[in-house]
PDB file of C-alpha atoms in Angstrom:
ATOM      1  CA  MET E1248     -22.092  15.792 -12.441  1.00  0.00           C
ATOM      2  CA  SER E1249     -19.561  16.247  -9.638  1.00  0.00           C
ATOM      3  CA  ARG E1250     -16.225  17.632 -10.764  1.00  0.00           C
ATOM      4  CA  LEU E1251     -14.428  15.253  -8.352  1.00  0.00           C
ATOM      5  CA  PHE E1252     -14.633  11.495  -8.852  1.00  0.00           C
ATOM      6  CA  ARG E1253     -13.074   8.499  -7.080  1.00  0.00           C
ATOM      7  CA  ASP E1254     -14.168   5.430  -9.017  1.00  0.00           C
ATOM      8  CA  VAL E1255     -12.963   3.554 -12.088  1.00  0.00           C
ATOM      9  CA  GLU E1256     -16.458   2.182 -12.673  1.00  0.00           C
ATOM     10  CA  GLY E1257     -19.261   4.201 -14.225  1.00  0.00           C
ATOM     11  CA  GLY E1258     -20.175   5.915 -17.433  1.00  0.00           C
ATOM     12  CA  PRO E1259     -17.899   8.192 -19.452  1.00  0.00           C
ATOM     13  CA  ARG E1260     -16.890  11.347 -17.609  1.00  0.00           C
ATOM     14  CA  SER E1261     -16.489  13.213 -20.890  1.00  0.00           C
ATOM     15  CA  PRO E1262     -18.273  11.426 -23.744  1.00  0.00           C
ATOM     16  CA  HIS E1263     -16.859  13.683 -26.453  1.00  0.00           C
ATOM     17  CA  GLY E1264     -13.220  13.442 -25.397  1.00  0.00           C
ATOM     18  CA  SER E1265     -10.828  14.897 -22.835  1.00  0.00           C
ATOM     19  CA  VAL E1266      -7.215  15.827 -22.285  1.00  0.00           C
ATOM     20  CA  VAL E1267      -5.856  13.961 -19.277  1.00  0.00           C
ATOM     21  CA  CYS E1268      -2.760  14.443 -17.134  1.00  0.00           C
ATOM     22  CA  ILE E1269      -1.690  11.788 -14.649  1.00  0.00           C
ATOM     23  CA  GLY E1270       0.528  12.040 -11.576  1.00  0.00           C
ATOM     24  CA  ALA E1271       0.850  11.752  -7.830  1.00  0.00           C
ATOM     25  CA  PHE E1272       0.660  15.562  -7.635  1.00  0.00           C
ATOM     26  CA  ASP E1273       1.956  15.499  -4.062  1.00  0.00           C
ATOM     27  CA  GLY E1274       2.761  19.129  -3.299  1.00  0.00           C
ATOM     28  CA  LEU E1275       1.606  20.494  -6.671  1.00  0.00           C
ATOM     29  CA  HIS E1276       5.099  21.877  -7.228  1.00  0.00           C
ATOM     30  CA  LEU E1277       6.359  23.742 -10.295  1.00  0.00           C
ATOM     31  CA  GLY E1278       6.819  20.505 -12.236  1.00  0.00           C
ATOM     32  CA  HIS E1279       3.225  19.467 -11.564  1.00  0.00           C
ATOM     33  CA  GLN E1280       2.020  22.947 -12.441  1.00  0.00           C
ATOM     34  CA  ALA E1281       3.829  22.795 -15.787  1.00  0.00           C
ATOM     35  CA  LEU E1282       2.140  19.471 -16.577  1.00  0.00           C
ATOM     36  CA  VAL E1283      -1.295  20.797 -15.608  1.00  0.00           C
ATOM     37  CA  ARG E1284      -0.903  24.044 -17.579  1.00  0.00           C
ATOM     38  CA  HIS E1285       0.192  22.126 -20.672  1.00  0.00           C
ATOM     39  CA  THR E1286      -2.892  19.923 -20.278  1.00  0.00           C
ATOM     40  CA  LEU E1287      -5.155  22.967 -19.952  1.00  0.00           C
ATOM     41  CA  ALA E1288      -3.678  24.529 -23.090  1.00  0.00           C
ATOM     42  CA  ARG E1289      -4.178  21.331 -25.095  1.00  0.00           C
ATOM     43  CA  ALA E1290      -7.766  20.948 -23.808  1.00  0.00           C
ATOM     44  CA  ARG E1291      -8.612  24.504 -24.861  1.00  0.00           C
ATOM     45  CA  ALA E1292      -6.952  23.985 -28.242  1.00  0.00           C
ATOM     46  CA  ILE E1293      -9.147  21.004 -29.161  1.00  0.00           C
ATOM     47  CA  GLY E1294     -12.244  22.083 -27.228  1.00  0.00           C
ATOM     48  CA  VAL E1295     -12.631  19.299 -24.669  1.00  0.00           C
ATOM     49  CA  PRO E1296     -12.533  19.182 -20.845  1.00  0.00           C
ATOM     50  CA  SER E1297      -9.270  18.841 -18.919  1.00  0.00           C
ATOM     51  CA  ILE E1298      -8.969  16.035 -16.369  1.00  0.00           C
ATOM     52  CA  ALA E1299      -6.238  15.579 -13.737  1.00  0.00           C
ATOM     53  CA  LEU E1300      -5.930  11.979 -12.619  1.00  0.00           C
ATOM     54  CA  SER E1301      -4.263  10.929  -9.366  1.00  0.00           C
ATOM     55  CA  PHE E1302      -4.537   8.188  -6.754  1.00  0.00           C
ATOM     56  CA  GLU E1303      -5.411   7.942  -3.047  1.00  0.00           C
ATOM     57  CA  PRO E1304      -3.696   6.498  -1.210  1.00  0.00           C
ATOM     58  CA  LEU E1305      -0.573   7.102  -3.227  1.00  0.00           C
ATOM     59  CA  PRO E1306       0.805   3.818  -4.608  1.00  0.00           C
ATOM     60  CA  ARG E1307       3.879   4.077  -2.360  1.00  0.00           C
ATOM     61  CA  GLU E1308       1.587   4.432   0.664  1.00  0.00           C
ATOM     62  CA  PHE E1309      -0.371   1.363  -0.389  1.00  0.00           C
ATOM     63  CA  PHE E1310       2.631  -0.880  -1.071  1.00  0.00           C
ATOM     64  CA  ALA E1311       4.708   0.210   1.944  1.00  0.00           C
ATOM     65  CA  PRO E1312       2.218   0.997   4.743  1.00  0.00           C
ATOM     66  CA  SER E1313       4.884   0.548   7.430  1.00  0.00           C
ATOM     67  CA  GLU E1314       7.169   3.113   5.758  1.00  0.00           C
ATOM     68  CA  PRO E1315       4.881   5.492   3.879  1.00  0.00           C
ATOM     69  CA  PRO E1316       6.381   8.519   2.129  1.00  0.00           C
ATOM     70  CA  PRO E1317       5.857  11.808   3.985  1.00  0.00           C
ATOM     71  CA  ARG E1318       2.963  13.685   2.405  1.00  0.00           C
ATOM     72  CA  LEU E1319       3.363  17.270   1.230  1.00  0.00           C
ATOM     73  CA  LEU E1320      -0.335  17.662   0.504  1.00  0.00           C
ATOM     74  CA  LEU E1321      -3.415  15.884   1.812  1.00  0.00           C
ATOM     75  CA  PRO E1322      -6.115  14.674  -0.616  1.00  0.00           C
ATOM     76  CA  ARG E1323      -8.500  17.584  -0.207  1.00  0.00           C
ATOM     77  CA  GLY E1324      -5.684  20.087  -0.605  1.00  0.00           C
ATOM     78  CA  LYS E1325      -4.560  18.274  -3.760  1.00  0.00           C
ATOM     79  CA  ALA E1326      -8.034  18.442  -5.294  1.00  0.00           C
ATOM     80  CA  GLU E1327      -8.496  22.083  -4.308  1.00  0.00           C
ATOM     81  CA  GLY E1328      -5.106  22.976  -5.759  1.00  0.00           C
ATOM     82  CA  LEU E1329      -5.838  21.262  -9.065  1.00  0.00           C
ATOM     83  CA  PHE E1330      -9.180  23.009  -9.368  1.00  0.00           C
ATOM     84  CA  ALA E1331      -7.502  26.331  -8.524  1.00  0.00           C
ATOM     85  CA  LEU E1332      -5.123  25.782 -11.458  1.00  0.00           C
ATOM     86  CA  GLY E1333      -8.159  25.547 -13.740  1.00  0.00           C
ATOM     87  CA  VAL E1334      -8.705  21.799 -14.205  1.00  0.00           C
ATOM     88  CA  ASP E1335     -12.276  20.896 -15.166  1.00  0.00           C
ATOM     89  CA  GLN E1336     -12.395  17.498 -13.426  1.00  0.00           C
ATOM     90  CA  VAL E1337     -10.205  15.765 -10.843  1.00  0.00           C
ATOM     91  CA  GLY E1338     -10.029  12.024 -10.329  1.00  0.00           C
ATOM     92  CA  LEU E1339      -8.588  10.747  -7.058  1.00  0.00           C
ATOM     93  CA  LEU E1340      -8.913   7.056  -7.869  1.00  0.00           C
ATOM     94  CA  ARG E1341      -9.068   4.617  -4.974  1.00  0.00           C
ATOM     95  CA  PHE E1342      -5.778   2.733  -5.087  1.00  0.00           C
ATOM     96  CA  ASP E1343      -6.545  -0.654  -3.564  1.00  0.00           C
ATOM     97  CA  ARG E1344      -5.531  -4.246  -4.243  1.00  0.00           C
ATOM     98  CA  ARG E1345      -7.981  -4.563  -7.111  1.00  0.00           C
ATOM     99  CA  PHE E1346      -6.748  -1.382  -8.768  1.00  0.00           C
ATOM    100  CA  ALA E1347      -3.106  -2.353  -8.235  1.00  0.00           C
ATOM    101  CA  SER E1348      -3.720  -5.603 -10.117  1.00  0.00           C
ATOM    102  CA  LEU E1349      -4.719  -3.812 -13.344  1.00  0.00           C
ATOM    103  CA  SER E1350      -2.223  -4.357 -16.146  1.00  0.00           C
ATOM    104  CA  ALA E1351      -1.044  -1.366 -18.156  1.00  0.00           C
ATOM    105  CA  GLN E1352      -3.404  -2.348 -20.968  1.00  0.00           C
ATOM    106  CA  GLU E1353      -6.359  -2.767 -18.582  1.00  0.00           C
ATOM    107  CA  PHE E1354      -5.668   0.625 -17.016  1.00  0.00           C
ATOM    108  CA  VAL E1355      -5.691   2.274 -20.442  1.00  0.00           C
ATOM    109  CA  GLU E1356      -8.806   0.455 -21.654  1.00  0.00           C
ATOM    110  CA  ARG E1357     -10.894   0.806 -18.490  1.00  0.00           C
ATOM    111  CA  VAL E1358      -9.807   4.216 -17.232  1.00  0.00           C
ATOM    112  CA  LEU E1359      -8.353   6.329 -20.031  1.00  0.00           C
ATOM    113  CA  VAL E1360     -10.553   5.003 -22.823  1.00  0.00           C
ATOM    114  CA  GLY E1361     -13.705   3.681 -21.136  1.00  0.00           C
ATOM    115  CA  ARG E1362     -14.084   6.178 -18.281  1.00  0.00           C
ATOM    116  CA  LEU E1363     -12.411   9.320 -19.621  1.00  0.00           C
ATOM    117  CA  ARG E1364     -12.640   8.992 -23.419  1.00  0.00           C
ATOM    118  CA  ALA E1365      -9.146  10.471 -23.574  1.00  0.00           C
ATOM    119  CA  SER E1366      -8.134  12.363 -26.704  1.00  0.00           C
ATOM    120  CA  GLU E1367      -4.685  13.134 -25.316  1.00  0.00           C
ATOM    121  CA  VAL E1368      -2.797  11.882 -22.244  1.00  0.00           C
ATOM    122  CA  TRP E1369       0.138  13.802 -20.758  1.00  0.00           C
ATOM    123  CA  VAL E1370       2.525  12.619 -18.051  1.00  0.00           C
ATOM    124  CA  GLY E1371       5.680  13.784 -16.316  1.00  0.00           C
ATOM    125  CA  PRO E1372       9.204  12.374 -16.623  1.00  0.00           C
ATOM    126  CA  GLU E1373       9.736   8.690 -15.712  1.00  0.00           C
ATOM    127  CA  PHE E1374       5.999   7.994 -15.413  1.00  0.00           C
ATOM    128  CA  ARG E1375       5.089   4.363 -14.758  1.00  0.00           C
ATOM    129  CA  PHE E1376       1.682   2.696 -14.561  1.00  0.00           C
ATOM    130  CA  GLY E1377      -0.019  -0.674 -14.419  1.00  0.00           C
ATOM    131  CA  LYS E1378       0.711  -3.814 -12.418  1.00  0.00           C
ATOM    132  CA  ALA E1379       4.367  -4.021 -11.330  1.00  0.00           C
ATOM    133  CA  ARG E1380       4.918  -0.606 -12.975  1.00  0.00           C
ATOM    134  CA  SER E1381       5.063  -2.364 -16.319  1.00  0.00           C
ATOM    135  CA  GLY E1382       3.813   0.600 -18.358  1.00  0.00           C
ATOM    136  CA  ASP E1383       5.950   3.565 -19.421  1.00  0.00           C
ATOM    137  CA  ILE E1384       5.667   6.335 -22.016  1.00  0.00           C
ATOM    138  CA  GLY E1385       6.540   3.871 -24.793  1.00  0.00           C
ATOM    139  CA  VAL E1386       3.700   1.556 -23.760  1.00  0.00           C
ATOM    140  CA  LEU E1387       1.381   4.548 -23.474  1.00  0.00           C
ATOM    141  CA  HIS E1388       2.299   5.664 -27.010  1.00  0.00           C
ATOM    142  CA  ALA E1389       1.619   2.181 -28.389  1.00  0.00           C
ATOM    143  CA  LEU E1390      -1.715   1.772 -26.611  1.00  0.00           C
ATOM    144  CA  GLY E1391      -2.691   5.280 -27.629  1.00  0.00           C
ATOM    145  CA  ALA E1392      -2.104   4.417 -31.265  1.00  0.00           C
ATOM    146  CA  THR E1393      -4.354   1.383 -30.848  1.00  0.00           C
ATOM    147  CA  HIS E1394      -7.166   3.188 -29.031  1.00  0.00           C
ATOM    148  CA  GLY E1395      -7.055   6.548 -30.772  1.00  0.00           C
ATOM    149  CA  PHE E1396      -5.445   8.945 -28.338  1.00  0.00           C
ATOM    150  CA  VAL E1397      -2.157  10.863 -28.361  1.00  0.00           C
ATOM    151  CA  ALA E1398       0.300  10.393 -25.480  1.00  0.00           C
ATOM    152  CA  GLY E1399       3.108  12.741 -24.509  1.00  0.00           C
ATOM    153  CA  GLU E1400       5.682  13.391 -21.797  1.00  0.00           C
ATOM    154  CA  ILE E1401       6.684  16.895 -20.713  1.00  0.00           C
ATOM    155  CA  GLU E1402      10.257  17.852 -19.939  1.00  0.00           C
ATOM    156  CA  PRO E1403      11.367  18.074 -16.270  1.00  0.00           C
ATOM    157  CA  VAL E1404      11.324  21.542 -14.742  1.00  0.00           C
ATOM    158  CA  LEU E1405      14.780  22.703 -13.614  1.00  0.00           C
ATOM    159  CA  LEU E1406      15.734  25.482 -11.208  1.00  0.00           C
ATOM    160  CA  ASP E1407      19.421  26.423 -11.218  1.00  0.00           C
ATOM    161  CA  GLY E1408      20.133  23.127 -12.942  1.00  0.00           C
ATOM    162  CA  GLU E1409      18.285  21.054 -10.321  1.00  0.00           C
ATOM    163  CA  ARG E1410      15.161  19.072 -11.123  1.00  0.00           C
ATOM    164  CA  VAL E1411      12.042  20.093  -9.225  1.00  0.00           C
ATOM    165  CA  SER E1412      10.608  17.051  -7.450  1.00  0.00           C
ATOM    166  CA  ALA E1413       8.573  16.133  -4.388  1.00  0.00           C
ATOM    167  CA  THR E1414      11.576  14.194  -3.063  1.00  0.00           C
ATOM    168  CA  ARG E1415      13.772  17.299  -3.193  1.00  0.00           C
ATOM    169  CA  ILE E1416      11.098  19.377  -1.480  1.00  0.00           C
ATOM    170  CA  ARG E1417      10.760  16.819   1.319  1.00  0.00           C
ATOM    171  CA  GLU E1418      14.522  16.964   1.824  1.00  0.00           C
ATOM    172  CA  ALA E1419      14.428  20.764   2.031  1.00  0.00           C
ATOM    173  CA  LEU E1420      11.592  20.719   4.570  1.00  0.00           C
ATOM    174  CA  ARG E1421      13.365  18.161   6.763  1.00  0.00           C
ATOM    175  CA  ALA E1422      16.412  20.442   6.743  1.00  0.00           C
ATOM    176  CA  GLY E1423      14.318  23.495   7.646  1.00  0.00           C
ATOM    177  CA  ASP E1424      15.209  25.033   4.260  1.00  0.00           C
ATOM    178  CA  PHE E1425      11.901  26.756   3.585  1.00  0.00           C
ATOM    179  CA  ALA E1426      13.425  29.091   1.001  1.00  0.00           C
ATOM    180  CA  THR E1427      14.248  26.154  -1.293  1.00  0.00           C
ATOM    181  CA  ALA E1428      10.870  24.536  -0.667  1.00  0.00           C
ATOM    182  CA  THR E1429       9.141  27.820  -1.542  1.00  0.00           C
ATOM    183  CA  ARG E1430      11.111  28.159  -4.787  1.00  0.00           C
ATOM    184  CA  PHE E1431      10.304  24.618  -5.910  1.00  0.00           C
ATOM    185  CA  LEU E1432       6.662  24.821  -4.886  1.00  0.00           C
ATOM    186  CA  GLY E1433       6.130  28.291  -6.317  1.00  0.00           C
ATOM    187  CA  ARG E1434       4.530  29.336  -3.021  1.00  0.00           C
ATOM    188  CA  PRO E1435       5.254  29.071   0.733  1.00  0.00           C
ATOM    189  CA  TYR E1436       4.768  25.603   2.175  1.00  0.00           C
ATOM    190  CA  ALA E1437       1.502  25.266   4.095  1.00  0.00           C
ATOM    191  CA  ILE E1438      -0.746  22.555   5.511  1.00  0.00           C
ATOM    192  CA  GLY E1439      -4.511  22.986   5.378  1.00  0.00           C
ATOM    193  CA  GLY E1440      -7.415  21.292   7.083  1.00  0.00           C
ATOM    194  CA  HIS E1441     -10.439  21.630   9.311  1.00  0.00           C
ATOM    195  CA  VAL E1442      -9.778  22.459  12.945  1.00  0.00           C
ATOM    196  CA  VAL E1443     -10.638  19.523  15.210  1.00  0.00           C
ATOM    197  CA  GLN E1444     -11.051  19.315  18.953  1.00  0.00           C
ATOM    198  CA  GLY E1445      -8.084  17.959  20.886  1.00  0.00           C
ATOM    199  CA  LYS E1446      -7.596  17.152  24.553  1.00  0.00           C
ATOM    200  CA  GLN E1447      -7.390  20.899  25.328  1.00  0.00           C
ATOM    201  CA  LEU E1448      -4.122  20.453  27.201  1.00  0.00           C
ATOM    202  CA  GLY E1449      -2.734  23.569  25.541  1.00  0.00           C
ATOM    203  CA  ARG E1450      -5.601  25.648  26.901  1.00  0.00           C
ATOM    204  CA  THR E1451      -4.914  24.483  30.442  1.00  0.00           C
ATOM    205  CA  LEU E1452      -1.254  25.486  29.972  1.00  0.00           C
ATOM    206  CA  GLY E1453      -2.164  28.924  28.638  1.00  0.00           C
ATOM    207  CA  PHE E1454      -1.507  28.003  25.003  1.00  0.00           C
ATOM    208  CA  PRO E1455      -4.825  27.144  23.294  1.00  0.00           C
ATOM    209  CA  THR E1456      -4.262  25.639  19.861  1.00  0.00           C
ATOM    210  CA  ALA E1457      -6.074  25.041  16.584  1.00  0.00           C
ATOM    211  CA  ASN E1458      -5.476  21.374  15.792  1.00  0.00           C
ATOM    212  CA  LEU E1459      -5.256  19.627  12.413  1.00  0.00           C
ATOM    213  CA  ARG E1460      -5.090  15.842  11.944  1.00  0.00           C
ATOM    214  CA  PHE E1461      -3.538  13.887   9.068  1.00  0.00           C
ATOM    215  CA  GLY E1462      -5.954  10.982   8.650  1.00  0.00           C
ATOM    216  CA  GLY E1463      -3.306   8.298   9.135  1.00  0.00           C
ATOM    217  CA  ARG E1464      -0.855   9.903   6.706  1.00  0.00           C
ATOM    218  CA  THR E1465       2.724  10.872   7.525  1.00  0.00           C
ATOM    219  CA  PRO E1466       3.533  14.602   7.520  1.00  0.00           C
ATOM    220  CA  ALA E1467       6.710  15.874   5.872  1.00  0.00           C
ATOM    221  CA  LEU E1468       7.683  17.938   8.918  1.00  0.00           C
ATOM    222  CA  SER E1469       8.291  17.413  12.614  1.00  0.00           C
ATOM    223  CA  GLY E1470       9.187  19.979  15.257  1.00  0.00           C
ATOM    224  CA  ILE E1471       8.303  23.456  16.475  1.00  0.00           C
ATOM    225  CA  TYR E1472       7.843  26.273  13.955  1.00  0.00           C
ATOM    226  CA  ALA E1473       7.136  29.964  13.507  1.00  0.00           C
ATOM    227  CA  THR E1474       3.996  30.034  11.349  1.00  0.00           C
ATOM    228  CA  TRP E1475       1.276  32.158   9.827  1.00  0.00           C
ATOM    229  CA  VAL E1476      -2.318  30.939  10.043  1.00  0.00           C
ATOM    230  CA  HIS E1477      -4.557  31.861   7.110  1.00  0.00           C
ATOM    231  CA  GLY E1478      -8.337  31.689   7.160  1.00  0.00           C
ATOM    232  CA  VAL E1479      -8.944  33.515  10.442  1.00  0.00           C
ATOM    233  CA  GLY E1480     -10.034  37.026   9.585  1.00  0.00           C
ATOM    234  CA  ASP E1481      -8.779  39.099   6.678  1.00  0.00           C
ATOM    235  CA  ARG E1482      -5.053  38.753   7.365  1.00  0.00           C
ATOM    236  CA  PRO E1483      -2.601  36.016   8.318  1.00  0.00           C
ATOM    237  CA  ARG E1484      -2.293  35.495  12.079  1.00  0.00           C
ATOM    238  CA  ALA E1485       1.135  35.132  13.667  1.00  0.00           C
ATOM    239  CA  SER E1486       1.490  31.826  15.489  1.00  0.00           C
ATOM    240  CA  VAL E1487       3.813  29.189  16.868  1.00  0.00           C
ATOM    241  CA  SER E1488       3.056  25.615  15.848  1.00  0.00           C
ATOM    242  CA  SER E1489       3.998  22.140  16.966  1.00  0.00           C
ATOM    243  CA  LEU E1490       3.902  19.265  14.513  1.00  0.00           C
ATOM    244  CA  GLY E1491       4.516  15.813  15.939  1.00  0.00           C
ATOM    245  CA  THR E1492       3.289  13.135  18.327  1.00  0.00           C
ATOM    246  CA  ARG E1493       3.570  15.091  21.642  1.00  0.00           C
ATOM    247  CA  PRO E1494       5.955  12.700  23.442  1.00  0.00           C
ATOM    248  CA  THR E1495       5.681  14.527  26.784  1.00  0.00           C
ATOM    249  CA  VAL E1496       2.052  13.376  27.051  1.00  0.00           C
ATOM    250  CA  ASP E1497       2.680   9.996  25.368  1.00  0.00           C
ATOM    251  CA  GLY E1498       0.974  10.918  22.118  1.00  0.00           C
ATOM    252  CA  VAL E1499       1.019   8.602  19.111  1.00  0.00           C
ATOM    253  CA  GLU E1500      -0.885  10.238  16.265  1.00  0.00           C
ATOM    254  CA  PRO E1501       0.808  13.102  14.374  1.00  0.00           C
ATOM    255  CA  LEU E1502      -0.969  16.366  15.134  1.00  0.00           C
ATOM    256  CA  LEU E1503      -0.445  19.945  13.992  1.00  0.00           C
ATOM    257  CA  GLU E1504      -1.162  22.364  16.860  1.00  0.00           C
ATOM    258  CA  ALA E1505      -1.111  26.076  16.023  1.00  0.00           C
ATOM    259  CA  HIS E1506      -1.195  28.654  18.830  1.00  0.00           C
ATOM    260  CA  LEU E1507      -2.391  31.991  17.422  1.00  0.00           C
ATOM    261  CA  PHE E1508      -0.900  34.990  19.202  1.00  0.00           C
ATOM    262  CA  ASP E1509      -3.294  37.499  20.774  1.00  0.00           C
ATOM    263  CA  PHE E1510      -6.350  35.550  19.667  1.00  0.00           C
ATOM    264  CA  ASP E1511      -9.292  34.266  21.686  1.00  0.00           C
ATOM    265  CA  GLY E1512     -12.006  32.553  19.699  1.00  0.00           C
ATOM    266  CA  ASP E1513     -13.602  29.265  18.688  1.00  0.00           C
ATOM    267  CA  LEU E1514     -12.128  27.840  15.475  1.00  0.00           C
ATOM    268  CA  TYR E1515     -13.605  24.324  15.614  1.00  0.00           C
ATOM    269  CA  GLY E1516     -14.704  23.238  12.149  1.00  0.00           C
ATOM    270  CA  ARG E1517     -13.013  26.185  10.439  1.00  0.00           C
ATOM    271  CA  ARG E1518     -10.762  25.383   7.474  1.00  0.00           C
ATOM    272  CA  ILE E1519      -7.364  27.026   7.915  1.00  0.00           C
ATOM    273  CA  GLN E1520      -3.946  26.993   6.265  1.00  0.00           C
ATOM    274  CA  VAL E1521      -0.808  26.925   8.405  1.00  0.00           C
ATOM    275  CA  GLU E1522       2.147  28.462   6.548  1.00  0.00           C
ATOM    276  CA  PHE E1523       5.599  27.460   7.794  1.00  0.00           C
ATOM    277  CA  VAL E1524       8.234  30.195   8.056  1.00  0.00           C
ATOM    278  CA  ALA E1525      11.093  28.866  10.195  1.00  0.00           C
ATOM    279  CA  LYS E1526      11.936  25.855  12.336  1.00  0.00           C
ATOM    280  CA  LEU E1527      12.653  26.683  15.984  1.00  0.00           C
ATOM    281  CA  ARG E1528      13.670  23.258  17.292  1.00  0.00           C
ATOM    282  CA  ASP E1529      12.986  19.532  17.201  1.00  0.00           C
ATOM    283  CA  GLU E1530      10.158  18.013  19.184  1.00  0.00           C
ATOM    284  CA  LEU E1531      11.374  16.986  22.662  1.00  0.00           C
ATOM    285  CA  LYS E1532      10.103  14.950  25.595  1.00  0.00           C
ATOM    286  CA  PHE E1533      10.128  17.043  28.773  1.00  0.00           C
ATOM    287  CA  SER E1534      10.309  15.743  32.316  1.00  0.00           C
ATOM    288  CA  ASP E1535       7.023  17.364  33.323  1.00  0.00           C
ATOM    289  CA  LEU E1536       4.388  19.870  32.199  1.00  0.00           C
ATOM    290  CA  PRO E1537       5.985  22.915  33.914  1.00  0.00           C
ATOM    291  CA  ALA E1538       9.197  22.294  31.951  1.00  0.00           C
ATOM    292  CA  LEU E1539       7.162  21.999  28.756  1.00  0.00           C
ATOM    293  CA  THR E1540       5.269  25.214  29.536  1.00  0.00           C
ATOM    294  CA  ALA E1541       8.467  27.152  30.172  1.00  0.00           C
ATOM    295  CA  GLN E1542       9.840  26.038  26.802  1.00  0.00           C
ATOM    296  CA  MET E1543       6.564  26.962  25.091  1.00  0.00           C
ATOM    297  CA  HIS E1544       6.969  30.529  26.362  1.00  0.00           C
ATOM    298  CA  ARG E1545      10.499  30.654  24.943  1.00  0.00           C
ATOM    299  CA  ASP E1546       9.266  29.234  21.630  1.00  0.00           C
ATOM    300  CA  ALA E1547       6.501  31.819  21.436  1.00  0.00           C
ATOM    301  CA  GLU E1548       8.878  34.705  22.091  1.00  0.00           C
ATOM    302  CA  GLN E1549      11.291  33.457  19.429  1.00  0.00           C
ATOM    303  CA  ALA E1550       8.477  32.953  16.907  1.00  0.00           C
ATOM    304  CA  ARG E1551       7.148  36.479  17.483  1.00  0.00           C
ATOM    305  CA  GLY E1552      10.557  37.933  16.668  1.00  0.00           C
ATOM    306  CA  ILE E1553      10.985  35.830  13.523  1.00  0.00           C
ATOM    307  CA  LEU E1554       7.502  36.664  12.243  1.00  0.00           C
ATOM    308  CA  SER E1555       7.931  40.382  12.922  1.00  0.00           C
ATOM    309  CA  ASN E1556      11.024  40.384  10.707  1.00  0.00           C
ATOM    310  CA  HIS E1557       9.296  38.189   8.134  1.00  0.00           C
ATOM    311  CA  ALA E1558       6.332  40.565   7.910  1.00  0.00           C
ATOM    312  CA  THR E1559       8.685  43.503   7.356  1.00  0.00           C
ATOM    313  CA  GLN E1560      10.504  41.606   4.603  1.00  0.00           C
ATOM    314  CA  ARG E1561       7.192  40.802   2.895  1.00  0.00           C
ATOM    315  CA  GLN E1562       6.118  44.463   3.022  1.00  0.00           C
ATOM    316  CA  ASN E1563       9.428  45.591   1.539  1.00  0.00           C
ATOM    317  CA  ALA E1564       9.189  42.982  -1.215  1.00  0.00           C
ATOM    318  CA  PHE E1565       5.849  44.390  -2.358  1.00  0.00           C
ATOM    319  CA  ALA E1566       6.621  48.067  -1.722  1.00  0.00           C
TER     320      ALA E1566
END
């Protein structure tokens, strides 16, 4: 049986019971991690599998396609992160019109009881579920009593008196405040994916790039950044990255383009992680390609300096 599932329909995923946590899990920040770790502890205590349940697209993406929330983590990265935390099974349920029409009671009966045989269900603060967000922790408690499972809500995670949330992390990233984003995430912010082939304009300008697409989703960042690329060799590679729509060449689709310094190789198909260190500037539309190229050289020089200092700081931190 695959550890990742997408469908509501089908036989029980865990016939003898499970402990389930539910959330958007966008970013897998410290609050999400607390929920997952509590779920793992409860699953071990009663001897059943742990299941993390989420939705793709996120409900806010489905209901507001013209103004979708910026994504901190793409679906594959979410699943990989949940498995890395130790979850036994991950459900990324297809959130479509049919799923959105399920009442709170139908969601509990079809998904939590019928599909997952939940023994316990754990959620984060202010969790809502079911058609028109009609279900809350009180409804979950009541339905749990009827169907034989325990429901609980964990406390919010606070750092310096501030609640850890995906919204707060998005705000920090937009402001170029990577230190705050790192604290709330529990790790540096990075975007992962498989390298795809672009139009190779960067190569013709002397700046070949490893390109990552977002599959129609909206990234949480835009601009030019000093970055580390992981997954190429045994150490992070210094790089300068552009994340945006490339207005100088009339681009439309958001694209992450990472130029690895002092590297010459084929990365197509390779899965990499691009770690963001510092924002250099906003994305701009230049009058012509020579003007763009000149700015790219300035960006690269600035990024090299920032990353040299960053590497020294990392070494000192672990010395």
